[in-house]
Amino acid sequence: MYMNNQGRPTRPETDDMTHSETCTGNRALQIEESLIFEGGDMDGTGVDLPKPKGSGNRLGGLERQSNINLPGLAEPEAMRHFVRLSQKNYAIDMGPFPLGSCTMKHNPRLNEKMARLPGFGDIHPLQPVSTVQGALELIYTLATWLKELTGMPAVAMSPKAGAHGELCGMMAIKAALEARGEADTRIRVLAPESAHGTNPATAAQCGFKVDSIPADATGRVDLDAFREKLGPDVAGIMVTNPNTCGLFERDIRAIADAVHEAGGYFYCDGANFNAITGKVRPGDLGIDAMHINLHKTFSTPHGGGGPGSGPTVLSEALAPFAPIPYVVSGKDGFELVEKRTQDEGQSFGRMTAFHGQMGMFVRALSYMLSHGGDGLRQAAEDAVLNANYVLARLKTEMTPAFEGTCMHEALFDDRFLADTGVDTLDFAKAMIDEGYHPMTMYFPLVVHGAMLIEPTESESKQELDRFCDALLSLAKEAKAGKTSKFKAAPVHAPRRRLDETGAARKPVLRWTPPAGDAASLAAE
Amino acid sequence: MTLKFTEDHEWVKIDGDIATVGITAHAAEQLGDVVFVELPETGKSFGQNDDMAVVESVKAASDVYAPISGEILEVNNDIVEAPEKVNEDPAGAAWFVKIKPSDMSELDKLMDEAAYKDFIG
Amino acid sequence: MRYLPLNEIDRAQMREVIGVTDIDELFADVPGKTLNPSLDLPDHQGELQVETILGEMAAKNRAAGAGPFFVGAGAYKHHVPATVDHIIQRSEFLTSYTPYQPEIAQGTLQYLFEFQTQVAALTGMDVANASMYDGSTACAEAALMAKRITKRSRFVMSGGLHPHYASVTRTNSELIGDEVIFAPSAPDGQGGILDLIDDQTSCVIVQTPDIFGNVRDLTPIAEAAHEKGALLIAVVTEIVSLGALKSPGEMGADIVVAEGQSIGVSLNYGGPYVGLFATRQKYVRQMPGRLCGETTDAAGQRGFVLTLSTREQHIRRDKATSNICTNSGLCALAFTVHMSLLGGTGLRQLATLNHEAACDAADALSGIDGVELVNTSFFNEFTMRLPRNAEEVVEDLAKCNIIAGVPGGRLWPDDEEMANLLIVAATECVTPQHIEAFATALKEVL
């Protein structure tokens, strides 16, 4: 017979929760972590480098005299620091990340492996073109896929992110107007009220005036109001399709025809391309330019806010103005056009030092090859199916902003919270305690207290059911008057709600040593 | 002393030939916690409805328009130092600027207190 | 299809809940004839097949680590510690979003705060933002920021500025009618930039070390700019240089933009990289890009949030300081991890090793008949004038598996004067054997 002879208890002995505060502030797997500067060794280093020879100094008399004052951590210290920090983050790999308009889908690890092949990850943008033929082939192949999926004749690969792609498209429009001698007269750009903030910001950065178009009762561009705003001073229109309410602009052909007839161009914001990839080609809808967020539609990781990548497809009318550099296939292999005068085009210039986000190109092509044309269409269908399933299940307790079905994201307003004392922000913060990342809130601006849910195709039915059950329970609790729970939320996250007002009134944007330490550092 | 209001939620109080300008309690409430105020330089002149100052909360940034044309005589640096004062006393201590009006007749285009109350419903 | 969890039974059940029988009913708003186009694309494939296809493409490229490699001019081959790549592949960093919900994004926010602190310390400035796309776009944004501050729209660019940076900045600025004045490109690091500054100048943009590798003293340029009410924008394309050289902040720069790739980020054929952007406290509200700030939570604990976001597009819309939305978060993390390992001490040592490698390479190569070293000063990169077209020489050397540097013709395709110049970088990855192989081969091909 085995005796537990050390008397170690093997069952919990109490359910008393009154002692939930800890001595350290740590909570089991959640470890409080200070800044690397607090207690880090200012003279230490966590790398072993060969000893310099002490020869040569040709720095022109401009040697750094001042201390850099940054600590160097030993490898285990650094590892622990960043692993502990990582455990304070929510991520797609942990659960649904239903941020509407952000397309937080699964990031396949094959993509990461491919991007790290030395032949892609360890090549330099200025080494001889003859030594990077495979890289140019990859860019060319990806461009071919993007053109096929969008039905457009050209694509500018260099934009570094979605907003940079918008800038590319609008610069091409500006250059095309200049070539027509109309840059000084066509100064107005139309954009729906529901547009992403980047649209008006981009148009303004290109020197256009932004004029907003109201939405109609169904959440789409008000076609009559749009037509009234057209005129000889209109440079173009910027429309997101599917739009930010998660709806397909059913008059998109009429919009394209009208803007073209008025002498303007049609910029389509491709942020929501995931809903229609393989299902419909923007080129068949009459657009002139559209950026594609590789980090949304084609699964390259968001990485906590970048890097993105925003290749921009262009129509015949805009293609001659595409930025340099770009890849062409010649008889002796692939070539890189790096010079404005090298071809007959009228390129508007250069958007970035090199060729764009090669690391993201590899990942995106890896994803496309994996999915194939058939899988990309299936992914779009599943994304739309998942969003409509969420819409159908949640509408019993929550209030959809518009009648009918949606595309890849379901939009709710805050009517179901009326008179509960709970607002959209409280509802979102309560989701955190339930283990979910909140949906996009208060966007689009055209819907009061908006909640925009984009599940993507990466969620299984079981996961969606758990998610919907959680939201339905929360909606019922809000209506049942459990207001204080919502106002306090989150209470189980690494931090409670943060004081954004205080942060903005007295901005502290970097660590500074405590006063005593600062004096001793300066004295060194 | 005359008190008038604009549709952009500024108030203007005329005291002799000095117009004191601020934002209304309604505006301050709509903005939420004010975190930043930028005021014009004294001596600068503005036309009626020109952007003159900026007021920001965490989630919104608004231009403040000159309710009346004229030259800036004085600005209230207290609210630059402590923007929370705009929430505390928008109609009083948290005035933004004092203007020397160049055309008093512009006041006729503005609302009186009763009309403004109607306007914000 | 391994990335799609739904099966046909799920799909049928879900359609029933939604109340449709066919998926295309959900696409009813799409103009009929355009729905379900036929696509000339292959069907889905397994991991093995995809690895094979991409592996073959990768194999056609000569990796920097596969032999002697001396290419720089804005991107540099440095060693990246294994820890860096491990950390940035953790799910919680790799697959998270912009930290809009700070309660469950403290990991991202805290490292951004550490990143901002590191960048400010290196550049010698008060504040830095949470990163830009890369150095060149940061440079273009800096010019726009100077315009907002000075309310002037004439930019003066040094001839030592990387021509691609100049081109990006000019593309951005000329489009909206701003005036760009270029000082002539002078490989010896001179050039009369001071005479171009006048009381209409918004900013002066100067790179150090410049594109030819010359170390530039910014102090007199800062003084001349400030005298006319203009700002000095300092550009640093090799951030490791700040381990050896006086920081731009110490020399009077008002804005510092830099390419941060050298610390923690692989070459990646040009991207993704990480742009660094730092400035003086008084200009912070005119900065583009995301900023992370310290605050407290409802329980009084320290935490971090994105702050001063009223500058940004999602609030200001057409009045935003910039249209930037994404930054380069994951590359900023790589920078932060690498910098946390290096510390100031390690960075100084790394910088010294780079400088010594470049000194050795310069001595070995400039001793060859007909080869002239152009620079009087340099950090880890220098320019040589060759007796014949440098692009041809680089091609000849590539055939001997030596990637020799950046020929002038690549950067200034229209300028014959530059055709014989070769810009050579030597980092800690360059060995004495590499230098010897380069020198031997160069003698042969000249």
Short mmCIF file of C-alpha atoms in Angstrom, two decimals, chain A residues 32-38 42-47 49-50 52-60 62-68 70-73 75 78-79 81-83 85-94 97 99 102 104 106-110 112-114 116-139 141 145 148-149 160-161 163-164 167 171 174 193 195-198 200-202 204-207 210 220 248 250 253 275 278-281 284-285 301-308 336 338-339 341 348-360 365-367 369-375 377-379 381-382 384-386 388-389 392 405 407 429 432 437-438 441 445 457-461 464 490 493-500 503-504 507-511, chain C residues 1-6 10-11 13-15 17-18 23-24 26-27 29-31 34-45 47 50-51 53-55 57-58 60-65 69 71-77 81 83 85-99 101-108 110-111 113-114 116-118 120-122 125-127 133-134 136-137 141 144 162 164-165 167-168 171-172 175-176 215-217 242-247 250-251 266-273 284-285 291-299 301-305 307-308 313-314 317-318 320 322-331 333 336-337 339-350 352-353 355-356 359-360 362-363 373 376-379 394-395 398 403 405-406 410-411 413-414:
data_model
loop_
_atom_site.label_atom_id
_atom_site.label_comp_id
_atom_site.label_asym_id
_atom_site.label_seq_id
_atom_site.Cartn_x
_atom_site.Cartn_y
_atom_site.Cartn_z
CA GLU A 32 4.49 41.82 -13.44
CA GLU A 33 7.42 43.03 -15.50
CA SER A 34 9.36 46.25 -15.11
CA LEU A 35 10.93 48.21 -17.95
CA ILE A 36 14.33 47.00 -19.16
CA PHE A 37 15.79 50.30 -18.02
CA GLU A 38 14.71 49.77 -14.42
CA MET A 42 23.92 50.06 -17.99
CA ASP A 43 27.42 48.67 -18.62
CA GLY A 44 26.33 45.11 -19.40
CA THR A 45 25.83 43.42 -22.72
CA GLY A 46 24.13 40.20 -23.77
CA VAL A 47 26.21 39.62 -26.88
CA LEU A 49 31.63 40.08 -29.80
CA PRO A 50 35.30 39.70 -30.74
CA PRO A 52 38.30 45.16 -31.35
CA LYS A 53 41.92 45.47 -32.47
CA GLY A 54 42.10 49.10 -31.49
CA SER A 55 43.37 50.03 -34.93
CA GLY A 56 42.24 52.84 -37.16
CA ASN A 57 40.06 55.84 -36.59
CA ARG A 58 38.78 57.62 -39.65
CA LEU A 59 35.62 59.01 -38.07
CA GLY A 60 36.54 62.56 -38.99
CA LEU A 62 33.16 63.10 -34.71
CA GLU A 63 33.41 60.27 -32.18
CA ARG A 64 30.54 59.84 -29.78
CA GLN A 65 31.61 61.17 -26.39
CA SER A 66 28.30 60.91 -24.58
CA ASN A 67 27.05 57.76 -22.89
CA ILE A 68 24.33 55.85 -24.67
CA LEU A 70 20.94 51.78 -22.49
CA PRO A 71 21.21 48.54 -20.54
CA GLY A 72 22.37 45.27 -22.11
CA LEU A 73 20.64 42.20 -20.71
CA GLU A 75 20.21 36.35 -22.87
CA ALA A 78 16.10 39.29 -22.18
CA MET A 79 14.21 36.11 -23.03
CA HIS A 81 11.48 39.92 -20.17
CA PHE A 82 9.97 39.59 -23.61
CA VAL A 83 8.20 36.29 -22.94
CA LEU A 85 5.49 40.81 -21.96
CA SER A 86 4.11 38.53 -24.65
CA GLN A 87 1.82 36.91 -22.08
CA LYS A 88 0.02 40.23 -21.65
CA ASN A 89 -1.18 40.20 -25.25
CA TYR A 90 -4.23 38.70 -26.89
CA ALA A 91 -3.57 37.07 -30.30
CA ILE A 92 -5.34 35.24 -33.12
CA ASP A 93 -3.50 32.10 -32.15
CA MET A 94 -5.37 32.24 -28.80
CA PHE A 97 -10.12 38.35 -33.02
CA LEU A 99 -12.09 43.22 -35.38
CA CYS A 102 -9.16 44.28 -39.99
CA MET A 104 -7.67 38.94 -38.45
CA HIS A 106 -5.02 32.62 -39.25
CA ASN A 107 -1.35 33.27 -40.09
CA PRO A 108 0.06 30.00 -41.47
CA ARG A 109 3.53 29.13 -40.17
CA LEU A 110 4.60 27.79 -43.54
CA GLU A 112 7.09 32.28 -41.84
CA LYS A 113 9.32 29.37 -42.76
CA MET A 114 9.41 30.37 -46.43
CA ARG A 116 13.17 32.93 -43.66
CA LEU A 117 14.82 30.95 -46.45
CA PRO A 118 18.20 32.65 -46.89
CA GLY A 119 17.41 33.11 -50.58
CA PHE A 120 14.56 35.47 -49.59
CA GLY A 121 15.39 36.75 -46.10
CA ASP A 122 19.11 37.31 -46.59
CA ILE A 123 19.33 39.13 -49.91
CA HIS A 124 20.04 42.80 -50.40
CA PRO A 125 17.88 45.14 -52.50
CA LEU A 126 20.94 46.56 -54.28
CA GLN A 127 22.92 43.43 -55.05
CA PRO A 128 23.30 42.70 -58.76
CA VAL A 129 20.04 41.79 -60.49
CA SER A 130 21.73 38.70 -61.91
CA THR A 131 22.09 37.33 -58.36
CA VAL A 132 18.43 37.77 -57.34
CA GLN A 133 16.53 36.31 -60.29
CA GLY A 134 14.49 34.10 -57.96
CA ALA A 135 13.38 37.12 -55.92
CA LEU A 136 12.27 38.96 -59.03
CA GLU A 137 10.49 35.82 -60.19
CA LEU A 138 8.62 35.71 -56.89
CA ILE A 139 7.55 39.36 -57.19
CA THR A 141 4.54 35.66 -59.89
CA TRP A 145 -1.81 36.32 -59.11
CA GLU A 148 -5.68 37.66 -62.15
CA LEU A 149 -7.68 37.89 -58.90
CA LYS A 160 4.44 49.46 -47.71
CA ALA A 161 0.95 49.27 -46.22
CA ALA A 163 -2.55 53.59 -46.45
CA HIS A 164 0.63 53.76 -48.52
CA LEU A 167 -1.34 57.18 -51.48
CA MET A 171 -0.75 59.92 -56.66
CA LYS A 174 -2.99 63.14 -59.61
CA GLU A 193 -19.11 59.31 -44.69
CA ALA A 195 -14.99 55.67 -45.20
CA HIS A 196 -11.89 54.66 -43.27
CA GLY A 197 -10.12 57.75 -41.89
CA THR A 198 -7.17 56.99 -44.14
CA PRO A 200 -9.76 61.55 -46.50
CA ALA A 201 -6.27 61.76 -44.95
CA THR A 202 -4.71 60.36 -48.12
CA ALA A 204 -5.67 65.62 -48.34
CA GLN A 205 -2.01 64.52 -48.40
CA CYS A 206 -2.20 64.60 -52.21
CA GLY A 207 -3.57 68.12 -52.11
CA VAL A 210 -12.46 66.01 -49.57
CA ARG A 220 -24.74 52.18 -49.08
CA PHE A 248 -21.64 45.20 -51.15
CA ARG A 250 -24.86 47.18 -55.35
CA ARG A 253 -21.22 49.87 -61.78
CA ALA A 275 -15.02 38.93 -48.81
CA GLY A 278 -12.16 34.76 -56.31
CA LYS A 279 -15.88 35.64 -56.31
CA VAL A 280 -15.81 38.90 -58.24
CA ARG A 281 -13.00 40.86 -59.87
CA ASP A 284 -15.05 43.93 -63.89
CA LEU A 285 -16.72 46.62 -61.78
CA PRO A 301 0.78 38.60 -39.84
CA HIS A 302 -0.36 41.92 -38.36
CA GLY A 303 2.53 41.77 -35.89
CA GLY A 304 1.01 44.11 -33.30
CA GLY A 305 0.55 46.88 -35.88
CA GLY A 306 2.71 46.14 -38.85
CA PRO A 307 4.54 45.63 -41.06
CA GLY A 308 1.80 45.69 -43.64
CA LEU A 336 14.13 45.69 -62.49
CA GLU A 338 14.56 51.60 -61.42
CA LYS A 339 14.67 54.74 -63.50
CA THR A 341 13.23 57.54 -68.06
CA PHE A 348 4.96 59.60 -60.81
CA GLY A 349 8.14 58.71 -58.94
CA ARG A 350 9.22 56.54 -56.06
CA MET A 351 7.33 55.57 -52.90
CA THR A 352 10.05 53.87 -50.90
CA ALA A 353 13.80 53.31 -51.02
CA PHE A 354 13.59 49.76 -52.33
CA HIS A 355 11.04 47.34 -53.78
CA GLY A 356 8.39 47.13 -51.10
CA GLN A 357 7.75 44.48 -48.51
CA MET A 358 9.51 41.44 -49.95
CA GLY A 359 9.10 39.53 -46.69
CA MET A 360 5.34 39.98 -46.98
CA LEU A 365 2.47 33.92 -52.29
CA SER A 366 2.97 30.98 -49.94
CA TYR A 367 -0.63 31.48 -48.80
CA LEU A 369 -0.17 28.73 -53.60
CA SER A 370 -1.49 26.80 -50.60
CA HIS A 371 -5.07 27.88 -51.14
CA GLY A 372 -5.03 27.92 -54.93
CA GLY A 373 -7.76 29.63 -56.94
CA ASP A 374 -10.34 27.17 -55.61
CA GLY A 375 -9.34 27.63 -51.98
CA ARG A 377 -12.89 31.40 -53.44
CA GLN A 378 -13.86 28.93 -50.71
CA ALA A 379 -12.18 31.15 -48.10
CA GLU A 381 -17.41 32.11 -49.15
CA ASP A 382 -16.63 30.82 -45.66
CA VAL A 384 -19.18 35.56 -45.68
CA LEU A 385 -20.96 32.49 -44.33
CA ASN A 386 -19.36 32.91 -40.89
CA ASN A 388 -23.90 35.87 -41.66
CA TYR A 389 -24.08 33.04 -39.16
CA ALA A 392 -28.30 35.43 -37.65
CA THR A 405 -27.68 39.75 -44.95
CA MET A 407 -20.82 40.24 -46.57
CA LYS A 429 -14.63 45.58 -22.26
CA ILE A 432 -12.37 40.87 -22.62
CA HIS A 437 -10.92 40.34 -28.16
CA PRO A 438 -13.62 42.97 -28.70
CA MET A 441 -16.20 49.79 -31.90
CA LEU A 445 -19.17 56.62 -37.91
CA GLU A 457 -13.05 32.10 -42.47
CA SER A 458 -10.57 30.92 -39.83
CA GLU A 459 -13.24 30.24 -37.18
CA SER A 460 -14.87 26.85 -36.84
CA LYS A 461 -18.60 26.53 -36.24
CA LEU A 464 -18.46 30.75 -33.46
CA PRO A 490 -12.30 44.19 -17.52
CA ALA A 493 -7.18 41.19 -17.83
CA PRO A 494 -3.53 42.05 -17.06
CA ARG A 495 -4.71 45.64 -16.60
CA ARG A 496 -7.99 47.36 -15.73
CA ARG A 497 -9.20 50.22 -17.94
CA LEU A 498 -6.43 52.71 -18.56
CA ASP A 499 -6.50 56.46 -18.12
CA GLU A 500 -6.17 57.78 -21.65
CA ALA A 503 -1.80 59.97 -20.79
CA ALA A 504 -2.75 62.71 -23.26
CA PRO A 507 2.42 62.80 -22.20
CA VAL A 508 5.19 60.53 -20.91
CA LEU A 509 6.64 59.04 -24.08
CA ARG A 510 9.92 57.58 -22.84
CA TRP A 511 11.53 56.32 -19.70
CA MET C 1 -7.88 22.89 -47.48
CA ARG C 2 -5.91 23.01 -44.30
CA TYR C 3 -6.62 26.60 -43.35
CA LEU C 4 -10.42 26.25 -43.43
CA PRO C 5 -12.10 24.61 -40.42
CA LEU C 6 -15.67 24.42 -41.79
CA ASP C 10 -21.21 22.79 -40.87
CA ARG C 11 -21.82 24.86 -43.96
CA GLN C 13 -26.29 23.80 -40.96
CA MET C 14 -25.13 27.39 -41.01
CA ARG C 15 -26.92 28.16 -44.27
CA VAL C 17 -29.70 29.09 -39.63
CA ILE C 18 -29.12 32.04 -41.95
CA ILE C 23 -24.01 30.53 -50.71
CA ASP C 24 -24.42 32.78 -53.73
CA LEU C 26 -25.36 36.02 -49.89
CA PHE C 27 -23.62 37.54 -52.93
CA ASP C 29 -25.75 42.36 -54.57
CA VAL C 30 -22.88 41.52 -56.91
CA PRO C 31 -23.77 42.44 -60.50
CA THR C 34 -19.45 39.41 -62.74
CA LEU C 35 -20.03 36.75 -60.07
CA ASN C 36 -17.76 33.68 -60.02
CA PRO C 37 -15.41 34.56 -62.87
CA SER C 38 -13.23 31.78 -64.21
CA LEU C 39 -9.71 32.27 -62.92
CA ASP C 40 -6.53 31.08 -64.57
CA LEU C 41 -4.95 29.91 -61.31
CA PRO C 42 -3.79 26.53 -60.04
CA ASP C 43 -5.79 24.63 -57.39
CA HIS C 44 -4.74 24.30 -53.76
CA GLN C 45 -1.56 22.41 -52.85
CA GLU C 47 2.85 22.25 -47.72
CA VAL C 50 4.50 24.88 -51.88
CA GLU C 51 7.87 24.50 -50.14
CA ILE C 53 8.07 25.78 -55.56
CA LEU C 54 9.26 28.57 -53.28
CA GLY C 55 12.45 26.72 -52.36
CA MET C 57 12.89 30.34 -56.39
CA ALA C 58 14.93 31.03 -53.24
CA LYS C 60 18.23 31.09 -57.50
CA ASN C 61 19.32 33.97 -55.25
CA ARG C 62 22.77 34.54 -53.82
CA ALA C 63 22.28 35.03 -50.08
CA ALA C 64 24.43 37.63 -48.34
CA GLY C 65 25.70 35.03 -45.90
CA PHE C 69 29.42 40.49 -49.33
CA VAL C 71 26.67 45.80 -50.28
CA GLY C 72 25.25 48.63 -48.17
CA ALA C 73 23.79 51.98 -49.27
CA GLY C 74 20.82 51.94 -46.95
CA ALA C 75 20.59 48.28 -45.88
CA TYR C 76 23.30 46.31 -44.12
CA LYS C 77 24.20 42.70 -43.52
CA PRO C 81 20.95 36.99 -32.44
CA THR C 83 16.76 35.24 -29.48
CA ASP C 85 13.86 35.73 -34.26
CA HIS C 86 12.42 33.49 -31.58
CA ILE C 87 10.72 36.34 -29.74
CA ILE C 88 9.19 37.92 -32.83
CA GLN C 89 7.67 34.57 -33.80
CA ARG C 90 5.81 34.18 -30.52
CA SER C 91 2.11 34.00 -31.31
CA GLU C 92 1.26 36.79 -28.90
CA PHE C 93 3.47 39.23 -30.80
CA LEU C 94 3.22 37.85 -34.33
CA THR C 95 -0.55 37.39 -34.48
CA SER C 96 -1.80 40.36 -32.48
CA TYR C 97 -3.20 43.59 -33.86
CA THR C 98 -2.47 47.26 -33.28
CA PRO C 99 -2.97 47.70 -29.51
CA GLN C 101 -7.52 47.39 -26.48
CA PRO C 102 -4.70 48.30 -24.10
CA GLU C 103 -5.92 46.01 -21.28
CA ILE C 104 -4.99 42.98 -23.38
CA ALA C 105 -2.11 44.48 -25.35
CA GLN C 106 0.31 45.60 -22.64
CA GLY C 107 2.98 43.37 -24.15
CA THR C 108 3.01 45.29 -27.40
CA GLN C 110 5.40 48.15 -23.21
CA TYR C 111 7.93 47.15 -25.85
CA PHE C 113 7.57 52.36 -24.96
CA GLU C 114 10.98 50.71 -24.57
CA GLN C 116 10.76 54.82 -28.15
CA THR C 117 13.16 55.23 -25.24
CA GLN C 118 15.96 53.38 -27.04
CA ALA C 120 15.49 58.68 -28.35
CA ALA C 121 18.67 57.72 -26.48
CA LEU C 122 20.53 56.62 -29.61
CA MET C 125 16.60 63.43 -29.08
CA ASP C 126 13.77 63.97 -26.56
CA VAL C 127 11.07 61.74 -28.05
CA TYR C 133 7.54 51.97 -42.58
CA ASP C 134 11.24 52.55 -43.25
CA SER C 136 12.98 56.66 -46.71
CA THR C 137 9.28 57.15 -45.93
CA GLU C 141 7.22 62.48 -43.53
CA LEU C 144 6.04 67.36 -44.36
CA HIS C 162 20.64 58.61 -50.48
CA HIS C 164 16.27 56.97 -53.29
CA TYR C 165 15.43 58.86 -50.12
CA SER C 167 13.39 60.63 -54.72
CA VAL C 168 10.74 59.44 -52.22
CA THR C 171 7.72 62.49 -55.03
CA ASN C 172 5.71 63.26 -51.91
CA LEU C 175 3.01 66.47 -55.92
CA ILE C 176 1.53 69.11 -53.68
CA VAL C 215 30.94 61.33 -41.78
CA ARG C 216 29.29 64.76 -41.76
CA ASP C 217 29.51 67.38 -39.04
CA LEU C 242 25.51 55.89 -33.66
CA GLY C 243 27.53 53.52 -31.50
CA ALA C 244 30.66 55.33 -32.69
CA LEU C 245 29.54 58.76 -33.85
CA LYS C 246 28.24 61.86 -32.17
CA SER C 247 24.43 61.71 -32.21
CA GLU C 250 24.14 66.58 -30.01
CA MET C 251 24.80 68.34 -33.31
CA SER C 266 17.18 40.83 -41.86
CA LEU C 267 17.91 42.23 -45.29
CA ASN C 268 14.62 40.87 -46.75
CA TYR C 269 15.40 42.31 -50.19
CA GLY C 270 14.36 45.77 -49.09
CA GLY C 271 11.51 45.23 -46.65
CA PRO C 272 9.97 45.04 -44.19
CA TYR C 273 12.30 47.41 -42.36
CA VAL C 284 5.75 66.25 -30.50
CA ARG C 285 2.22 67.17 -31.54
CA LEU C 291 2.96 57.16 -30.07
CA CYS C 292 2.86 55.08 -26.94
CA GLY C 293 2.60 56.76 -23.55
CA GLU C 294 2.66 55.83 -19.89
CA THR C 295 -0.43 56.05 -17.71
CA THR C 296 -2.23 54.22 -14.90
CA ASP C 297 -5.20 51.87 -14.84
CA ALA C 298 -8.38 51.96 -12.75
CA ALA C 299 -6.54 50.14 -9.95
CA GLN C 301 -1.15 50.28 -11.67
CA ARG C 302 1.24 51.53 -14.33
CA GLY C 303 0.23 50.73 -17.88
CA PHE C 304 0.73 51.98 -21.41
CA VAL C 305 -1.63 53.27 -24.11
CA THR C 307 -1.70 58.44 -27.06
CA LEU C 308 -1.97 61.82 -28.76
CA GLN C 313 -6.16 59.80 -39.55
CA HIS C 314 -8.87 57.89 -37.72
CA ARG C 317 -9.41 62.42 -41.19
CA ASP C 318 -8.54 65.04 -43.83
CA ALA C 320 -4.45 64.43 -39.96
CA SER C 322 -0.26 61.92 -42.00
CA ASN C 323 -2.36 59.14 -43.50
CA ILE C 324 -0.22 56.54 -41.73
CA CYS C 325 -2.15 53.78 -40.05
CA THR C 326 0.18 50.81 -39.80
CA ASN C 327 3.63 51.19 -38.31
CA SER C 328 6.30 48.52 -38.40
CA GLY C 329 5.47 46.93 -35.05
CA LEU C 330 7.10 43.54 -35.39
CA CYS C 331 10.32 45.00 -36.81
CA LEU C 333 10.12 44.54 -31.62
CA THR C 336 14.04 46.43 -29.25
CA VAL C 337 15.08 42.85 -28.48
CA MET C 339 19.09 46.54 -28.68
CA SER C 340 18.18 45.14 -25.24
CA LEU C 341 20.83 42.47 -25.73
CA LEU C 342 23.45 44.85 -27.08
CA GLY C 343 22.96 47.66 -24.62
CA GLY C 344 25.01 50.81 -25.07
CA THR C 345 28.17 48.83 -24.35
CA GLY C 346 27.52 46.17 -26.98
CA LEU C 347 26.52 48.74 -29.56
CA ARG C 348 29.77 50.65 -29.09
CA GLN C 349 31.74 47.44 -29.48
CA LEU C 350 29.75 46.42 -32.56
CA THR C 352 34.05 49.62 -33.47
CA LEU C 353 34.20 46.21 -35.18
CA HIS C 355 34.68 50.58 -38.42
CA GLU C 356 37.77 48.37 -38.20
CA CYS C 359 39.33 50.45 -42.44
CA ASP C 360 40.89 47.09 -43.34
CA ALA C 362 39.64 50.38 -47.54
CA ASP C 363 43.36 49.81 -47.02
CA LEU C 373 39.62 55.95 -52.13
CA THR C 376 38.66 61.22 -46.01
CA SER C 377 36.34 59.98 -43.25
CA PHE C 378 33.93 57.05 -43.05
CA PHE C 379 32.25 54.65 -40.62
CA VAL C 394 30.42 44.31 -59.96
CA GLU C 395 28.98 41.85 -62.51
CA ALA C 398 29.64 38.41 -58.89
CA ILE C 403 29.20 40.74 -54.13
CA GLY C 405 29.17 46.82 -53.40
CA VAL C 406 26.80 49.29 -55.02
CA ARG C 410 22.70 51.85 -59.93
CA LEU C 411 21.94 54.91 -57.79
CA PRO C 413 21.61 56.08 -63.63
CA ASP C 414 21.71 59.42 -65.47
#
